[in-house]
XYZ file of N, CA and C in Angstrom:
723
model
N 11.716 -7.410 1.371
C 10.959 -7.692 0.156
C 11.871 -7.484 -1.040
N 12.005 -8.563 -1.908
C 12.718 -8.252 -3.110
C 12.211 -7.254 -4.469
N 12.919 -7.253 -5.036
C 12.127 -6.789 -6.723
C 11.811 -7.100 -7.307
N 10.939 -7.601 -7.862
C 11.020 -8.230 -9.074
C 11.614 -8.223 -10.643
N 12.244 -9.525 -11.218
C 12.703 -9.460 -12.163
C 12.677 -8.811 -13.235
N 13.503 -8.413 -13.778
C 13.261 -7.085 -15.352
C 12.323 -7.835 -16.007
N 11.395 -7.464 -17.141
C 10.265 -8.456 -18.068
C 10.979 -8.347 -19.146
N 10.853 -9.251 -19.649
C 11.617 -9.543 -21.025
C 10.385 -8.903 -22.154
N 10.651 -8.360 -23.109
C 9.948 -7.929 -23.813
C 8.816 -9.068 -24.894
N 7.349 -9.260 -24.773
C 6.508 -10.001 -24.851
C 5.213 -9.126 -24.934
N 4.403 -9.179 -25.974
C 2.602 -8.916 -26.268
C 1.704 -9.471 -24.653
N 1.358 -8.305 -24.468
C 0.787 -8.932 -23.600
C -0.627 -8.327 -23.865
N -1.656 -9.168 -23.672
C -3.266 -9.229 -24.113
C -4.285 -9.611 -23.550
N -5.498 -8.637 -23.470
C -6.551 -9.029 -22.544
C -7.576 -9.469 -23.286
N -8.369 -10.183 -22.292
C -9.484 -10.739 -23.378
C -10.183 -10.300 -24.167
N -10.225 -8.458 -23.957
C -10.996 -7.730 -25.534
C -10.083 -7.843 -26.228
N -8.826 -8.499 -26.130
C -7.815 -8.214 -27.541
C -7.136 -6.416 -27.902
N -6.876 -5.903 -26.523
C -5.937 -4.922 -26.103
C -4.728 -5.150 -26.209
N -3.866 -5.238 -27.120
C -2.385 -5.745 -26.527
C -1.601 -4.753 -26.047
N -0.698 -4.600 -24.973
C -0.050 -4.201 -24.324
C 1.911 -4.873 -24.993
N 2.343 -3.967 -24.922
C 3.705 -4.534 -25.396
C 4.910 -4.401 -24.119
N 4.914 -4.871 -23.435
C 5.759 -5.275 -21.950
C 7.360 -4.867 -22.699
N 7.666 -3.582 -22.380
C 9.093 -3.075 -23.108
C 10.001 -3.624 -21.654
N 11.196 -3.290 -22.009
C 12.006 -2.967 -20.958
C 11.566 -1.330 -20.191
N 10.808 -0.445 -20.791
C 10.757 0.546 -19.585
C 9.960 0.495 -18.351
N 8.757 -0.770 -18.957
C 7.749 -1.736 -18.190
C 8.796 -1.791 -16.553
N 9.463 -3.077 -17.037
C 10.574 -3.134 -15.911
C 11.121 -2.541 -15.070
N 11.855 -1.161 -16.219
C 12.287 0.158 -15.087
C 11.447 0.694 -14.110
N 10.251 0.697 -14.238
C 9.183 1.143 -13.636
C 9.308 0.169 -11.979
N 8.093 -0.666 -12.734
C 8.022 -1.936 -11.917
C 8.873 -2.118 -10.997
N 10.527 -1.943 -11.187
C 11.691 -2.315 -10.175
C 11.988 -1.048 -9.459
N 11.644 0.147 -9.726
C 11.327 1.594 -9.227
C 10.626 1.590 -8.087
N 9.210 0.618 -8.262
C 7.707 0.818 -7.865
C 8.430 0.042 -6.233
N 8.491 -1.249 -6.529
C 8.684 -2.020 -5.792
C 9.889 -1.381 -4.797
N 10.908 -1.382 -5.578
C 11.851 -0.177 -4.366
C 11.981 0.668 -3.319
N 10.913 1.473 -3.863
C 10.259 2.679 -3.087
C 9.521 1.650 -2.294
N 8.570 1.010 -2.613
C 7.853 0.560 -1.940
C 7.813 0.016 -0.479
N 9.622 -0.644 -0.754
C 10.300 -1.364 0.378
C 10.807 -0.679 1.047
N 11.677 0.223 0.599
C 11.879 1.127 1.403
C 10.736 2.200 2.255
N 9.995 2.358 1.886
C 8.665 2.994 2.509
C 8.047 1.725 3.896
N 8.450 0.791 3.316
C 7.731 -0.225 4.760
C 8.839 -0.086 5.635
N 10.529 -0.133 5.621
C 11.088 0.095 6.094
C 11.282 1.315 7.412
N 11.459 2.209 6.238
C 11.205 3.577 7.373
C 9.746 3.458 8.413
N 8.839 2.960 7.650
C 7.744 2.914 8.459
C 7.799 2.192 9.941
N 8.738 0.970 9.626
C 8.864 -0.215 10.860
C 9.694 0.817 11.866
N 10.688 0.912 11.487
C 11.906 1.838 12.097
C 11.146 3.061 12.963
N 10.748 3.924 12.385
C 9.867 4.855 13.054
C 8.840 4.322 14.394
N 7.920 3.432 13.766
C 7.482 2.508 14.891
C 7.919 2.119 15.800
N 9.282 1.514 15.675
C 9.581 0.984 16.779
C 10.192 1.802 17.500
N 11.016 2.814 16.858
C 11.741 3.986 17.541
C 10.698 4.892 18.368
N 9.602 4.879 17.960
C 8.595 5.993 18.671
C 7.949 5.150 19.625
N 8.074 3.815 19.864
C 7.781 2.789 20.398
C 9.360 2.670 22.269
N 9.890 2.452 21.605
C 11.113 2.341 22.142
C 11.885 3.516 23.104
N 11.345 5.180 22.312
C 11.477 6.278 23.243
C 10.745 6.764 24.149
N 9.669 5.791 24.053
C 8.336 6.090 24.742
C 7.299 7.819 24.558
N 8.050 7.936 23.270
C 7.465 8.903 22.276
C 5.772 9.174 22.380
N 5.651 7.765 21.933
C 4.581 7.076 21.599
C 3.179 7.627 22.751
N 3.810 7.824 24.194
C 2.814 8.162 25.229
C 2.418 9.376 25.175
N 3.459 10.329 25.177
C 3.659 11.762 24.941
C 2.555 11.752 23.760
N 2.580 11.068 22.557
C 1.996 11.785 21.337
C 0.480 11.823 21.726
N 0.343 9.856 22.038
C -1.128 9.738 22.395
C -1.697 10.719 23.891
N -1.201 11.274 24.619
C -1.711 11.650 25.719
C -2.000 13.221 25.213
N -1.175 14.225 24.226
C -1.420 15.097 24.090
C -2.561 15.632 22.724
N -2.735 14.257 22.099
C -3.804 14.486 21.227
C -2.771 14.545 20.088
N -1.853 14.620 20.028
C -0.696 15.062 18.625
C -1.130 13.580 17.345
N -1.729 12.687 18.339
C -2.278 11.286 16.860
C -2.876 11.788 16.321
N -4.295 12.466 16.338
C -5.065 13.398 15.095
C -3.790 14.495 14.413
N -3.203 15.221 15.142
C -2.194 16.318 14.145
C -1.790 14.741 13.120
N -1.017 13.842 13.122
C -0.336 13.036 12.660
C -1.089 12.314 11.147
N -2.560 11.957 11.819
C -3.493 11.566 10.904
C -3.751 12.404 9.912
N -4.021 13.589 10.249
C -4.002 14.758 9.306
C -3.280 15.489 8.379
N -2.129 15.042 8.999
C -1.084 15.634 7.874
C -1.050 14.059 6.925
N -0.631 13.258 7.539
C -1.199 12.045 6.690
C -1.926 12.459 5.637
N -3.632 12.299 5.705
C -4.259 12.574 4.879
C -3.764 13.486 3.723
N -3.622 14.713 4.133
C -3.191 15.950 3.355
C -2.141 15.577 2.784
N -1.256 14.760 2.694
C 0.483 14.276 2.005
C -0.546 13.771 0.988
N -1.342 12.444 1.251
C -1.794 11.696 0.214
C -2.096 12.025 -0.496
N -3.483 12.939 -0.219
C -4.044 14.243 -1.214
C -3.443 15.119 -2.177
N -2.044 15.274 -1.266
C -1.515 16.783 -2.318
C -0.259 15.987 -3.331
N 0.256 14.701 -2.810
C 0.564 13.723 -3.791
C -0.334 13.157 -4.814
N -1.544 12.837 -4.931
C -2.271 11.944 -6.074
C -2.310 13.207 -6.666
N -2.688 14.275 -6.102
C -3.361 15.299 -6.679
C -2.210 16.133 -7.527
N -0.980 15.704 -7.849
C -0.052 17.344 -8.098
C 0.652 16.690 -8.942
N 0.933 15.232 -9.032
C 2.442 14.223 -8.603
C 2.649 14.732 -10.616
N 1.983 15.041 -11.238
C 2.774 15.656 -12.422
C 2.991 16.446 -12.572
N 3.133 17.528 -11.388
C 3.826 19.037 -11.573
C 4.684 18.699 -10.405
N 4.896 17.750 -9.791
C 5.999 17.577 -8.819
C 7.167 17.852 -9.286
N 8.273 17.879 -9.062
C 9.687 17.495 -9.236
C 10.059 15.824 -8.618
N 10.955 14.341 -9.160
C 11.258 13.394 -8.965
C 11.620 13.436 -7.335
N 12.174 14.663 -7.243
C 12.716 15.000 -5.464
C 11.622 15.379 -4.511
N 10.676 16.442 -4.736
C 9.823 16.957 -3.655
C 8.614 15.468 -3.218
N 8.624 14.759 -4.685
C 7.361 13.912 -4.536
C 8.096 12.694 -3.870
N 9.064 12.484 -3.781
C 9.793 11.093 -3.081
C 10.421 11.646 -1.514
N 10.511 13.137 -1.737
C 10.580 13.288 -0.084
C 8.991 13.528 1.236
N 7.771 13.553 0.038
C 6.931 13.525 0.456
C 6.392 12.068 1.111
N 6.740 11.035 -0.007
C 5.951 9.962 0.083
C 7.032 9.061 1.543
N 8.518 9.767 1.372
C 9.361 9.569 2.852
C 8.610 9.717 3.734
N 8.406 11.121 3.836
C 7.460 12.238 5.081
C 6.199 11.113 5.159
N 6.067 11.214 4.399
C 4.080 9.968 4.738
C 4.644 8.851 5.474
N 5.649 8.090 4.915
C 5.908 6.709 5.490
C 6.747 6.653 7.432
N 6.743 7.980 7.096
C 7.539 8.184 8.613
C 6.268 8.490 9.786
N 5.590 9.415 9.296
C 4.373 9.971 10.107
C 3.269 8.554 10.341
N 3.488 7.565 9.365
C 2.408 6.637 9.248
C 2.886 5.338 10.243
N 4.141 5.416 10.494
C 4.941 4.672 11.380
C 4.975 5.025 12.372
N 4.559 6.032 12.787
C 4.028 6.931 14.519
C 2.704 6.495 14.448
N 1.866 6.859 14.269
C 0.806 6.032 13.816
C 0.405 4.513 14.385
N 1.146 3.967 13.682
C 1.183 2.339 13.414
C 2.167 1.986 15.152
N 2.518 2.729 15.562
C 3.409 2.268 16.826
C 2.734 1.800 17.826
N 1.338 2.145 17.552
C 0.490 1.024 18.744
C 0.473 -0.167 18.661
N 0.707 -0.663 17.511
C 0.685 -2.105 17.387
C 1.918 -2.915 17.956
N 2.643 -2.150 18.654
C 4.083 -2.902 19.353
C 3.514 -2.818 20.691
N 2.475 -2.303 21.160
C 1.984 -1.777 22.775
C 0.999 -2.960 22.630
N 0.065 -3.651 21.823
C -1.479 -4.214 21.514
C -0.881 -5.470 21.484
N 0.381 -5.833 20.106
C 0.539 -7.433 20.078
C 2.065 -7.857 20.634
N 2.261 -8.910 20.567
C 3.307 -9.367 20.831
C 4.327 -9.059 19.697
N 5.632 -9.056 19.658
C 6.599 -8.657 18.500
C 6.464 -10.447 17.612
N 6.417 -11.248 18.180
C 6.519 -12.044 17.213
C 4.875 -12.720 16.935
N 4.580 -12.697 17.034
C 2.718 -12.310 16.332
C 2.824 -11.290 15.232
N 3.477 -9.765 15.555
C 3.760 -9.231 14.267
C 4.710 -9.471 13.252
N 5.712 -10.220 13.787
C 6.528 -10.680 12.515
C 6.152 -11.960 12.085
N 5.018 -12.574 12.397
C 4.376 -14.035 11.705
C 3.410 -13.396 11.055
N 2.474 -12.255 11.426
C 1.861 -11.540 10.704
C 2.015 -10.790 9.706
N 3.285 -9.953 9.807
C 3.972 -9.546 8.268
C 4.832 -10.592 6.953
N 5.042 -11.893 8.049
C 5.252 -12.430 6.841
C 4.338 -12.982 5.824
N 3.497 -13.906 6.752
C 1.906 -14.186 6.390
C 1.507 -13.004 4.890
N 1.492 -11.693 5.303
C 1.093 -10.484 4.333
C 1.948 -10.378 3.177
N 3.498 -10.605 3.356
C 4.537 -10.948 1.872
C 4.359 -11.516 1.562
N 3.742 -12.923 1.816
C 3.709 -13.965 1.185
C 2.253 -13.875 0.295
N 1.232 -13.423 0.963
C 0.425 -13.011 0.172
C 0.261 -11.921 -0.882
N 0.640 -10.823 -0.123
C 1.253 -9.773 -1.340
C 1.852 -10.053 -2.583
N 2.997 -10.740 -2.360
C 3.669 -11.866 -3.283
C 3.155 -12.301 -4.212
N 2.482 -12.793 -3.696
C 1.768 -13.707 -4.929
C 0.837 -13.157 -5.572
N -0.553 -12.484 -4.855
C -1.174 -11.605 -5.640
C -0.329 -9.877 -6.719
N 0.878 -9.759 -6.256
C 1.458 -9.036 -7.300
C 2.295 -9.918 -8.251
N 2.582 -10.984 -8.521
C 2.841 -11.704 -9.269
C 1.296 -11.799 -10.288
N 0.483 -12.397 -9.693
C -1.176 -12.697 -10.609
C -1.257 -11.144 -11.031
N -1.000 -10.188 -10.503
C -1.247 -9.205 -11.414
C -0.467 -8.640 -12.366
N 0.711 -9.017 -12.052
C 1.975 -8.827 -13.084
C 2.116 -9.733 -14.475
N 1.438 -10.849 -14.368
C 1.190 -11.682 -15.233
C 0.362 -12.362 -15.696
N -0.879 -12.324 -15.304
C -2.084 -12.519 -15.650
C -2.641 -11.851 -17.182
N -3.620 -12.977 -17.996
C -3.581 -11.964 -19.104
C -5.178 -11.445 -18.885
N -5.841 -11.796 -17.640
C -7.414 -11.500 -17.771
C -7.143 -9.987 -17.401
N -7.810 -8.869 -18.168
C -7.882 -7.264 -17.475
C -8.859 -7.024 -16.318
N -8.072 -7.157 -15.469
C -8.671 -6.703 -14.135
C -8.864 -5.271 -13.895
N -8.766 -4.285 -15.115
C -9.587 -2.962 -14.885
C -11.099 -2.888 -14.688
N -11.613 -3.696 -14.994
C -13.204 -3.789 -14.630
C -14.052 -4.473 -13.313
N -12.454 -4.255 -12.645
C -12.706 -4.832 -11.164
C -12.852 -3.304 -10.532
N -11.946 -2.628 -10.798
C -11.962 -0.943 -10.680
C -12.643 -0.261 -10.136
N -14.230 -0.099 -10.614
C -15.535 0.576 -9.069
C -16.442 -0.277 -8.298
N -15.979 -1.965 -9.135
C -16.088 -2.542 -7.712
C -15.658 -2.722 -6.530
N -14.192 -2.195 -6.569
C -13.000 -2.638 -5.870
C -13.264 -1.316 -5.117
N -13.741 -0.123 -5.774
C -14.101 1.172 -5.233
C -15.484 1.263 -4.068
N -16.375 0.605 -4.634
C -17.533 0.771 -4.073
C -17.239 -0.363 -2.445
N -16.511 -1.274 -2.587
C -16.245 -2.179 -1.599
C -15.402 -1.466 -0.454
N -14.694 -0.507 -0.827
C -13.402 0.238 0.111
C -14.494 1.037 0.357
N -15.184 1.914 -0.070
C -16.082 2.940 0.597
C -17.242 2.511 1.650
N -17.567 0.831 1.370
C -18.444 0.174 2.116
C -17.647 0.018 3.577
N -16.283 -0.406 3.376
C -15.646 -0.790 3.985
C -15.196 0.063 4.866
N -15.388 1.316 4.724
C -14.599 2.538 5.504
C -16.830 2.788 6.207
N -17.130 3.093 5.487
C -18.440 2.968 6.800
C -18.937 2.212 7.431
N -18.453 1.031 7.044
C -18.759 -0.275 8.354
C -17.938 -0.235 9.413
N -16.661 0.589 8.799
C -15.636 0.729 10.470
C -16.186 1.817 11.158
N -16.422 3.017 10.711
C -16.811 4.172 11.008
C -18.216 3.869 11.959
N -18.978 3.066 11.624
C -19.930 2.930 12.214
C -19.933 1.612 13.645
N -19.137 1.195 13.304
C -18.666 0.216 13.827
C -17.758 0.598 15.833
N -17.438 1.778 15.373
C -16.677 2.632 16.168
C -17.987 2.702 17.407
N -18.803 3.231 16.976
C -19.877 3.380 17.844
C -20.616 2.242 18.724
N -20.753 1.105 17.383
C -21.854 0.103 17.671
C -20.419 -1.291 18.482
N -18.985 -1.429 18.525
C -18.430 -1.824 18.828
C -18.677 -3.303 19.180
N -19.318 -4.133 17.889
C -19.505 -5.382 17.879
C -18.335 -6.147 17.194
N -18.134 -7.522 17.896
C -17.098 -8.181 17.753
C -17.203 -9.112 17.031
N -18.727 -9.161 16.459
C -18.894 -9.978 15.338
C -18.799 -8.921 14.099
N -19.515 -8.105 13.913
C -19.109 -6.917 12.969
C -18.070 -6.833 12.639
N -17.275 -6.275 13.296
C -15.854 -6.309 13.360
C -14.913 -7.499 12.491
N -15.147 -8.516 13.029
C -14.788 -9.980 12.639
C -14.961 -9.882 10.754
N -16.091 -9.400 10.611
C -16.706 -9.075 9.279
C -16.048 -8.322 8.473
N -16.383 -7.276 9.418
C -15.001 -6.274 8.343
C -13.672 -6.910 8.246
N -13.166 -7.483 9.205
C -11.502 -7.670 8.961
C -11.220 -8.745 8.402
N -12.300 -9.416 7.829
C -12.334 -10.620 6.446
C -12.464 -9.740 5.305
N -13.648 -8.982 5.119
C -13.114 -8.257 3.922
C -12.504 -7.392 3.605
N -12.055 -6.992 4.481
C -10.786 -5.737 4.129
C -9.782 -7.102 3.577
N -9.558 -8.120 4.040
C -8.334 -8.822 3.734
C -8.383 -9.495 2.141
N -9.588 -10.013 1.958
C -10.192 -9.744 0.643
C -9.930 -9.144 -0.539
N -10.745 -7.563 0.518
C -10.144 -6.404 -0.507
C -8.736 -6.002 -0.530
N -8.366 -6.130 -0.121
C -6.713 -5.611 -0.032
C -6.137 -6.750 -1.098
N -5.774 -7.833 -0.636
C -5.890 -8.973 -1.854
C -6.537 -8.565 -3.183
N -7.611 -8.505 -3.286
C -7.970 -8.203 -5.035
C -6.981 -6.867 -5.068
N -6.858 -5.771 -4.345
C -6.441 -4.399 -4.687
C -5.301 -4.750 -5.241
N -4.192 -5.630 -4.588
C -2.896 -5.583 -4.749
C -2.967 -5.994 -6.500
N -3.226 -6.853 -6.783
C -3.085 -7.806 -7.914
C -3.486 -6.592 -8.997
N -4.751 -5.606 -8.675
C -5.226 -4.982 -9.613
C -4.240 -3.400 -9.359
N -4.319 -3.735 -8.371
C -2.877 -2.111 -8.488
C -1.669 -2.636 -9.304
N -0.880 -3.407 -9.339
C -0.002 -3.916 -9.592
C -0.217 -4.279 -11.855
N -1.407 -4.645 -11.571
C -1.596 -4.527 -13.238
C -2.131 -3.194 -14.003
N -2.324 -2.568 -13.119
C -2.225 -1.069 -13.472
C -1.121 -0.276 -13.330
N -0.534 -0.503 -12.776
C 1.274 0.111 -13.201
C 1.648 -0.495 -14.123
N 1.280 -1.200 -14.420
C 2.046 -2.387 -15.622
C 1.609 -1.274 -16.835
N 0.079 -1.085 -16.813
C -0.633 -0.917 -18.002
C -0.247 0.472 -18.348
N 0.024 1.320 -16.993
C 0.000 3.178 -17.302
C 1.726 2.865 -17.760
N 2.401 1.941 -17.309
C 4.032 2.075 -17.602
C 4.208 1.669 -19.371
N 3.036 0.969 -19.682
C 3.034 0.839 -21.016
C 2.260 2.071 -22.001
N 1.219 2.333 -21.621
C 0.549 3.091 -22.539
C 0.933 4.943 -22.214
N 1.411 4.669 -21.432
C 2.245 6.128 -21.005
C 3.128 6.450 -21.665
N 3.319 7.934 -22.027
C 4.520 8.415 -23.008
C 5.627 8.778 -21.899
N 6.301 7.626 -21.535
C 7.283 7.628 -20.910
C 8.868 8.141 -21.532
N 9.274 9.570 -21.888
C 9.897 9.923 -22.365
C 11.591 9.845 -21.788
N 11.533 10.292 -20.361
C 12.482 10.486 -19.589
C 12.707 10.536 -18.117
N 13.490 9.986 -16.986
C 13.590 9.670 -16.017
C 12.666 10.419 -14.973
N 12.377 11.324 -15.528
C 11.245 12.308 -14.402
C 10.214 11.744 -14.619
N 9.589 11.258 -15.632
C 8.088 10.803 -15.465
C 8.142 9.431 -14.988
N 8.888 8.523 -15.482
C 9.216 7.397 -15.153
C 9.481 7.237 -13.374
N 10.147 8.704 -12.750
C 10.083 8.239 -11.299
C 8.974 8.876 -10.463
N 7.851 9.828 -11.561
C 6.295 10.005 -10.814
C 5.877 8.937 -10.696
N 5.960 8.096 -11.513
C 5.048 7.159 -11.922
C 5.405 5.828 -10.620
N 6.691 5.800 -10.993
C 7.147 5.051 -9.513
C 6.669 5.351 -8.168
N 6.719 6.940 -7.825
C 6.536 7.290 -6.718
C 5.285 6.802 -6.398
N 4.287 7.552 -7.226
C 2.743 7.188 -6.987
C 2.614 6.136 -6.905
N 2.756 4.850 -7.385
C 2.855 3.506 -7.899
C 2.963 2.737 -6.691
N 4.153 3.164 -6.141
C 4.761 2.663 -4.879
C 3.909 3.304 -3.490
N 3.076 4.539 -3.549
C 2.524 4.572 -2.305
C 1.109 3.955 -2.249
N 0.720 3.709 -3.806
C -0.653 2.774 -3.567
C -0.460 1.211 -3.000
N 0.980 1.160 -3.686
C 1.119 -0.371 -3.188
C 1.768 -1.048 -2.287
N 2.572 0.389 -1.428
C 2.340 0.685 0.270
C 1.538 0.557 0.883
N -0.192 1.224 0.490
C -1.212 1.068 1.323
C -1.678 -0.181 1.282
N -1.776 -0.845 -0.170
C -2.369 -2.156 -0.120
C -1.698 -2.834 0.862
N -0.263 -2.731 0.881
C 0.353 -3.670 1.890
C -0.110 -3.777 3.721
N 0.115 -2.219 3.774
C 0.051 -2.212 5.266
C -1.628 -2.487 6.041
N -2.551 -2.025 4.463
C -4.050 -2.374 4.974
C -4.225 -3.738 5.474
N -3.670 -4.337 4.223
C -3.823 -5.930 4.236
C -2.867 -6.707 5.833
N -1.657 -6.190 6.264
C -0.849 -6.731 7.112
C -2.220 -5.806 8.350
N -2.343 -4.664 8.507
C -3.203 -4.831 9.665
C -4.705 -5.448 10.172
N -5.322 -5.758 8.528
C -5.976 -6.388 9.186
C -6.464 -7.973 9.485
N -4.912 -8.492 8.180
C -4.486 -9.867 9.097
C -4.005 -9.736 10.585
N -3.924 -8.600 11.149
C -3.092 -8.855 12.257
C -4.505 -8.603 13.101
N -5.476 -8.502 12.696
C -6.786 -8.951 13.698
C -6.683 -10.153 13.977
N -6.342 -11.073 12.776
C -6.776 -12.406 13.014
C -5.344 -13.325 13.672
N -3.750 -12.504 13.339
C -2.775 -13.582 14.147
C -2.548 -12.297 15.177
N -2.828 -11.580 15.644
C -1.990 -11.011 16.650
C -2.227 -11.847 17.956
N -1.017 -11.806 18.642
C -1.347 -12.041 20.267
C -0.710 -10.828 21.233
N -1.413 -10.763 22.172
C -0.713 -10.033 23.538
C -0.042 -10.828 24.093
N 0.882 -11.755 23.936
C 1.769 -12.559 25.019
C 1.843 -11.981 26.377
């Protein structure tokens, strides 16, 4: 995944007539965000396949160690959203490492479930969409902050239709959810992506430490959008060859 281009400095304005002034620190950010970002899918693949490849992967699932994994998961995310301005630029980027590694043990079933090239038609499928919806949000002048607790109330719908789903194990249900998660992940990206824009502007971005919280955090929301969105296109292209 590339970076995107520095922004040239330009008013940028929403339809209440908010203007936003797109500096060059806009950019620094943005090319920060995206960085991390890539590198975070990276380690993630790598881990996967390595925990895939050592046959790690059996050991973890047979001894129950996937809940330890999920859990510390959770708890990284948590004690990142929750701290990331009393962090240090170092503890919070070796955390959001630590997440992307544990989340790639995790994710290593999906080399056991689909075929390898089903998942790499499936991750591209997801850049290409990603792509573009972080472009519409990078440059769009409509404010998509008032998409915000809709976009909220839809992910919380969305997490008890799986949850429940677990039980009732319908394949039309199912089918349901993994259209709108793809949906939602899609609107998320575009609206995560114009919200870094907006906190990189209206933020008193003084000096390289806040500028690389802001990245860090930035980059693990728009990690999740990614990998939500690539798994649950990969309902719809995976194969078991």
């Amino acid at each position: 995944m590339t970076t995107p281009p520095p922004y040239n400095p330009s008013d940028y304005t929403t339809p209440q007539g908010q203007t936003y002034m797109v500096t060059p620190m806009v950019g620094k950010v943005m090319r920060k965000t995206f960085g991390w970002m890539a590198m975070c899918l990276l380690i993630t693949a790598l881990t996967a396949m390595g925990v895939v490849n050592s046959g790690l992967f059996y050991q973890i699932a047979s001894s129950g160690a996937m809940w330890l994994l999920i859990i510390a998961e959770l708890v990284l995310v948590f004690v990142l959203s929750a701290r990331i301005n009393k962090m240090s630029v170092t503890t919070a980027t070796i955390m959001l490492i630590v997440y992307s590694a544990l989340n790639g043990a995790t994710l290593s079933f999906i080399f056991l479930a689909y075929s390898l090239g089903s998942i790499a038609k499936t991750f591209f499928i997801t850049t290409g969409m990603f792509g573009v919806m972080a472009l519409v949000g990078a440059t769009t002048k409509r404010d998509l902050s008032k998409m915000g607790s809709i976009l909220l109330m839809a992910l919380i719908g969305l997490i008890i239709a799986s949850l429940v789903n677990i039980f009732l194990r319908s394949s039309g249900l199912d089918w349901i959810i993994s259209l709108i998660g793809v949906v939602l992940f899609t609107a998320l990206t575009a609206y995560d992506v114009q919200r870094v824009k907006r906190l990189a502007t209206e933020s008193d971005l003084y000096d390289d430490t806040q500028v690389g919280r802001l990245a860090v955090i930035s980059a693990l929301s728009l990690y999740l959008d990614f990998i939500n969105l690539f798994l649950y296109l990969l309902r719809f292209f995976g194969r078991n060859d």
